[in-house]
């Protein structure tokens, strides 16, 4: 019994200096391990007289409980200390750069092209496309361009070497309007498409690039009027520039539409209130699209009855929209592929 | 086309305001690109009468001190440097201090007059030249008003010269509107838009005296290209400088004043849109003028002092012996007006638009006349132009009209006026708005159309000769729409038909690849589809499709590859100091079609939505410089970085597995020790390689330059159908295996043998370490693979069975490749 008392007196002192899990386990084992002092005493129990056993057992239990509770208290202390040590380590300098994967940049022309296409697709248009090289038949004749007429000068054309082949001249398409012909020849109306794509003009100066991007729209069905054209482009302008923009439709000329119009949107930047506005140059209007009712001759050329069907068509310059959105100072930058330009957007 | 607002208002007899007129015209299709105010500075300028002159007392320069009478402002003495100061009584123009005067120098075009001594003497203003008042281009002396003896001293210039303060409207005249290439046609549009009556231009009738025999001319058209040819004769003309009103009007509209005869001719062109010509009658051989086709071998010296070799396709105006003008394009030297001319032959003719266009193109001349004739001048205008010319020339030159007018017709009949029937229902169907019949007929009548029969649902109009663009009902509807106001058309929603596109290519595929490559950290380039041959040759390729009329001779090749453009872009970046480049492009490459290629037929190809060239969409990229790393050095990119881009791209798009080999015909830019042909599902999709060493120098690119080029359709063709995996609830097990093996055996072979040897539970074998070192036997490397084993069903894998599979896997490699396990 004296031995038990001695052990009991030892307990608190033994656990007090414990600092970590390892010491904790070792101290616990000093009392209750295979060779622990309490274990050894308990092993002597069978030697005792039955009368003594009960009192001794109670005493052993009392000491054992003391060991366990001292151990648990020490464990809580050790874990808190460990947690504190981890949290109190030298803080990471979070002003160091993050480890990150490189992020690529989509070309601004394609960002705008896809945004514009998505707006029209959400309005029920499907996407059509044609080749970038074409013939004068699809680029001019079937679109109703008069032969030998100054209207042809509106679009300076790159012709391709024909290697002496007979037939219509091959060229790089000057507008995505070629897709009007290809679409109208591919199936009977109704037709409701947009045709984004690359076009070419023999023109290279501060405001023109010999290659640029357009998106063409074409709707042909029974009962289509200029009001549908205006409604479509007004919705488009509001989705692209903001819901407060208004539109204006004015007369124009394209050989393949009659009547031909230009559709302008009110300036989304100044609302027409700034005479020095960088966007509208003080006019209050931004040109959105050249458009019009599909000329009956275009429908006839594609085997469609212009008495039964009417339609509208429009064309938008993607480059100009990209220049407006990203404040690109000159068109040549769009094709410079200068990494400093590409990564600035 | 420049339009004077003052001239327009005078024709209309109405002043509706510049801004209102500009807005109306713009909305109706005659877009006003710019309004230029001119002559605002003239409000303070006065007509001064010279009283006396004396030389400057001290100046060595020839300066004159001129005392002028300014009426109620009294007299002033002004220093003047001009040599043409008139004698006392002469009328000159005085600009007081505070007036804006012009220099003619584009660098500092104008300044405000201040009191400043000139050679010691202070003037309160100056006597001005045309340039200084921006009334003309003459700077040889001050303006001296002719025939102004009755003008009181001190009269304001703007009262002496009505319209001196003006607004020039720059009109963008579309090719369909030749009628708007004169003030008359624009005025007609404005009248229709304002809803006011407009009487047109009505010249005074001029009495003619009987012509003598040597004042009669013979005129004839022998060519279909000349419908009609009108001529008249004036005698007793004095050729001299035009009065200020005429000189300044021409100047402001962009024409140079020459003399009263030529200026009158130009004035009539700007007014009516009818080009016309004046000849010195005394140099016209046999007083005979003929419009005829040129003969091969004839030559003509045109007014621009160029000698033109004529061909049978040219149409000339000729006298009895030789051509004297290129019909509708440009007059000839030698028959023009000189100071000595007294007898004038006036010409106003109509020429075929296509014939003029072909001549202008062939001779590379773009003149005011050809610009108008190409677009279609009113064939009924020549008599009006002749009458107007006579009126002006009598006033300006003091000439007398003789009774020698002739009007010849060409061999081709003039086309009769067109009649067009317009249905009310069609007007509404096209414009989307009901325009009442009365409004429709008011509009077309105000535009000069003549009303014909009407019935319950349609009306007929006769098209005026000055509107060659209107031939059909739809054209009349456009006229109604643009004058009624296109802005009044309401907004309507298209009822969606749900129709699918028929002409389709690879729009969505291009988009997916672009999105994926951007997500992989590459920047997108967009290069021109054409470039110099030298660029493509620098990567060992030749273009097979070419532009016939390139912008510059060296940019005629349609690109056969995207790689060359990207290398050029990378080169630019490196030159700018960039060390790391990651660029891609998705675009079209071009090739000429073989002659036997049936798609070269236009109709067939159009039906197949193909073009004259073979077009293929490619996906290409270039990587230059160090790998992505954090603070440390992760080495530079090599061919395996390029392969990794493709693997990741394929994984992102189709989840197909990329195989690499060294087969096929590698592109010329491939490095033979570091390239791969890549395939998905046994189909080659393209090549990736370190750039061929001999191609680095031209681009100044480092050895760490990796390029790849793939076919978009091949890339996306091999998309397997995807099936979801049901994940096992039981853990899989991993074992690592290190082997010493000859480097001659591709790693893919080792991995494949391990997998075969391990049996079907082996889910993957992946290389995770590789070591090459001197202590290893020559030609070997140590490769370490991680093998993953997956349980099937609910049976947990045991260590023992996995160890057994690994053992047989290793045995297989040891046996087949003489590998040694480490
Ligand atoms: Zn604005």
Coordinates of C-alpha atoms in Angstrom, one line a residue, chain A residues 96-99 102-107 110 114 117-118 124 126-135 137-138 142 148-154 157-161 163 165 168 170 172 182-183 185-187 190 192-193 196 200 202-204 209-211 219 221 224-228 230-232 234 247-253 258-261 287 293 295-297 306-307 310 312 335-340 342-343, chain B residues 26-29 31 174-176 354 357-358 361 374-375 423 426 429-432 472 474-475 478 486-497 499-507 510-511 514-515 518 520-530 544 546-551 555 558 569 572-573 576 578 580-583 588 590 593-595 599-603 605-606 609-613 615 628 630-631:
Chain A
X96 CA 5.4 36.8 -53.2
X97 CA 3.9 36.0 -56.6
X98 CA 1.4 33.2 -56.7
X99 CA 2.3 29.9 -58.4
X102 CA -0.1 30.7 -67.6
X103 CA -3.3 32.1 -68.9
X104 CA -3.6 32.5 -72.7
X105 CA -5.3 35.4 -74.5
X106 CA -7.9 34.9 -77.2
X107 CA -7.4 37.4 -80.1
X110 CA -12.4 36.5 -82.2
X114 CA -18.0 35.1 -80.9
X117 CA -22.4 35.6 -83.2
X118 CA -23.8 34.4 -79.9
X124 CA -32.7 32.2 -83.7
X126 CA -27.9 29.6 -87.3
X127 CA -24.2 29.9 -88.4
X128 CA -23.3 29.5 -92.1
X129 CA -19.9 29.7 -93.7
X130 CA -18.3 29.7 -97.1
X131 CA -14.8 29.5 -98.4
X132 CA -12.4 32.5 -98.3
X133 CA -11.5 32.1 -102.0
X134 CA -14.4 32.3 -104.4
X135 CA -15.4 33.3 -107.9
X137 CA -20.0 34.9 -109.9
X138 CA -20.7 34.5 -106.2
X142 CA -25.3 36.6 -108.5
X148 CA -18.7 47.4 -115.8
X149 CA -20.2 49.7 -113.2
X150 CA -18.5 52.0 -110.6
X151 CA -20.2 49.9 -107.9
X152 CA -17.4 47.4 -108.5
X153 CA -15.0 50.1 -107.4
X154 CA -16.5 50.1 -103.9
X157 CA -10.6 43.0 -105.3
X158 CA -7.7 40.6 -105.0
X159 CA -7.9 38.3 -108.0
X160 CA -6.2 34.9 -107.9
X161 CA -3.9 33.6 -110.6
X163 CA -3.4 29.4 -114.4
X165 CA -8.2 28.2 -116.8
X168 CA -15.2 33.0 -114.1
X170 CA -11.3 33.4 -109.0
X172 CA -10.5 36.4 -102.5
X182 CA -24.2 29.8 -101.1
X183 CA -26.9 29.5 -98.4
X185 CA -28.5 27.8 -103.3
X186 CA -28.2 25.1 -100.6
X187 CA -31.9 24.9 -99.6
X190 CA -37.0 29.8 -94.8
X192 CA -32.1 32.6 -91.1
X193 CA -28.3 32.7 -90.9
X196 CA -18.9 35.3 -89.8
X200 CA -10.1 40.8 -98.3
X202 CA -6.9 45.4 -102.1
X203 CA -6.6 48.4 -99.7
X204 CA -3.9 49.1 -97.1
X209 CA -6.5 46.5 -93.6
X210 CA -6.3 44.3 -96.7
X211 CA -7.8 41.5 -94.6
X219 CA -33.3 36.2 -93.4
X221 CA -39.1 34.0 -95.6
X224 CA -40.3 39.7 -94.1
X225 CA -40.1 43.5 -94.3
X226 CA -37.7 46.4 -93.4
X227 CA -39.4 46.5 -90.0
X228 CA -38.0 43.0 -89.2
X230 CA -34.8 47.2 -88.0
X231 CA -36.2 45.2 -85.1
X232 CA -33.4 42.6 -85.4
X234 CA -32.1 47.3 -82.8
X247 CA -31.3 53.2 -83.5
X248 CA -31.6 55.3 -86.6
X249 CA -32.1 53.9 -90.1
X250 CA -31.1 56.0 -93.1
X251 CA -30.8 55.4 -96.8
X252 CA -27.7 53.9 -98.5
X253 CA -26.7 51.9 -101.4
X258 CA -33.0 47.4 -102.3
X259 CA -33.9 49.5 -100.4
X260 CA -30.5 49.8 -98.9
X261 CA -30.0 51.3 -95.5
X287 CA -22.5 53.0 -87.7
X293 CA -34.0 44.2 -98.2
X295 CA -32.7 42.6 -103.9
X296 CA -35.2 40.5 -105.9
X297 CA -32.6 39.8 -108.5
X306 CA -39.2 37.1 -105.2
X307 CA -42.9 37.5 -105.3
X310 CA -38.8 38.6 -99.3
X312 CA -33.3 41.2 -95.4
X335 CA -2.9 42.1 -87.2
X336 CA 0.5 43.0 -85.7
X337 CA 0.5 39.9 -83.5
X338 CA 2.8 41.9 -81.2
X339 CA 2.7 40.0 -77.9
X340 CA 2.7 43.2 -76.0
X342 CA -2.2 40.7 -77.5
X343 CA -1.4 40.4 -73.8
Chain B
X26 CA -28.1 62.0 -94.7
X27 CA -31.3 60.2 -93.7
X28 CA -32.4 60.0 -97.3
X29 CA -29.2 58.3 -98.5
X31 CA -24.8 61.1 -96.5
X174 CA -23.2 56.4 -103.8
X175 CA -22.6 55.0 -107.3
X176 CA -26.3 54.7 -107.9
X354 CA -19.6 51.5 -119.8
X357 CA -15.6 53.5 -117.7
X358 CA -13.5 51.2 -119.9
X361 CA -9.6 52.5 -116.7
X374 CA -19.5 56.4 -115.8
X375 CA -22.3 56.7 -113.3
X423 CA -48.5 48.1 -106.0
X426 CA -45.9 45.7 -102.2
X429 CA -44.8 44.6 -97.6
X430 CA -41.3 45.8 -98.3
X431 CA -41.2 48.9 -96.0
X432 CA -43.2 47.3 -93.2
X472 CA -38.2 48.4 -111.3
X474 CA -38.6 47.8 -105.9
X475 CA -36.5 50.9 -107.0
X478 CA -36.9 52.6 -102.2
X486 CA -36.8 55.2 -93.2
X487 CA -36.7 56.2 -89.6
X488 CA -40.5 56.0 -89.5
X489 CA -40.3 52.2 -90.1
X490 CA -41.3 50.5 -86.9
X491 CA -39.4 47.7 -85.2
X492 CA -40.7 44.1 -85.6
X493 CA -39.5 40.8 -84.4
X494 CA -38.6 38.1 -86.9
X495 CA -40.8 35.0 -86.3
X496 CA -38.1 32.4 -85.8
X497 CA -38.4 29.7 -88.5
X499 CA -34.3 26.9 -90.2
X500 CA -30.8 25.3 -90.0
X501 CA -27.9 26.6 -92.1
X502 CA -27.2 24.8 -95.3
X503 CA -23.8 26.2 -96.1
X504 CA -21.7 25.0 -93.2
X505 CA -18.0 24.5 -92.5
X506 CA -16.1 24.3 -89.3
X507 CA -17.1 27.4 -87.3
X510 CA -12.4 26.3 -84.8
X511 CA -14.0 27.9 -81.8
X514 CA -9.3 28.3 -79.8
X515 CA -10.9 28.1 -76.4
X518 CA -6.2 29.7 -74.7
X520 CA -3.6 25.9 -72.1
X521 CA -1.9 29.2 -71.7
X522 CA -1.2 30.1 -75.4
X523 CA -1.9 33.5 -76.9
X524 CA -3.8 33.7 -80.2
X525 CA -2.4 35.3 -83.3
X526 CA -4.2 36.3 -86.5
X527 CA -1.9 36.6 -89.5
X528 CA -2.7 37.6 -93.1
X529 CA -3.7 34.8 -95.4
X530 CA -1.1 36.0 -97.8
X544 CA 0.8 26.9 -104.9
X546 CA -1.1 33.2 -105.8
X547 CA -2.8 36.6 -105.9
X548 CA -2.6 38.1 -109.4
X549 CA -2.7 41.8 -108.3
X550 CA -1.0 41.9 -104.9
X551 CA -0.7 45.1 -102.9
X555 CA 2.9 39.7 -100.8
X558 CA -1.4 32.5 -100.3
X569 CA 5.5 36.8 -84.8
X572 CA 9.1 40.0 -83.4
X573 CA 8.5 39.2 -79.8
X576 CA 11.3 43.2 -78.4
X578 CA 10.6 38.8 -74.8
X580 CA 9.1 33.4 -73.5
X581 CA 6.7 33.1 -76.4
X582 CA 3.5 31.0 -76.5
X583 CA 1.5 31.6 -79.6
X588 CA -7.0 28.6 -93.3
X590 CA -4.5 27.4 -99.3
X593 CA -6.4 22.8 -107.2
X594 CA -5.0 20.3 -109.6
X595 CA -6.4 20.7 -113.2
X599 CA -14.2 20.9 -107.8
X600 CA -12.3 23.5 -109.9
X601 CA -15.7 23.8 -111.8
X602 CA -17.4 26.9 -110.4
X603 CA -21.0 25.5 -110.3
X605 CA -17.8 23.7 -106.2
X606 CA -20.4 26.3 -105.2
X609 CA -19.7 25.0 -100.6
X610 CA -16.1 24.9 -101.9
X611 CA -14.1 27.6 -103.5
X612 CA -11.5 27.8 -106.3
X613 CA -8.7 27.1 -104.0
X615 CA -8.7 25.4 -98.3
X628 CA 6.9 27.8 -66.9
X630 CA 8.4 29.2 -60.1
X631 CA 11.5 31.3 -59.2

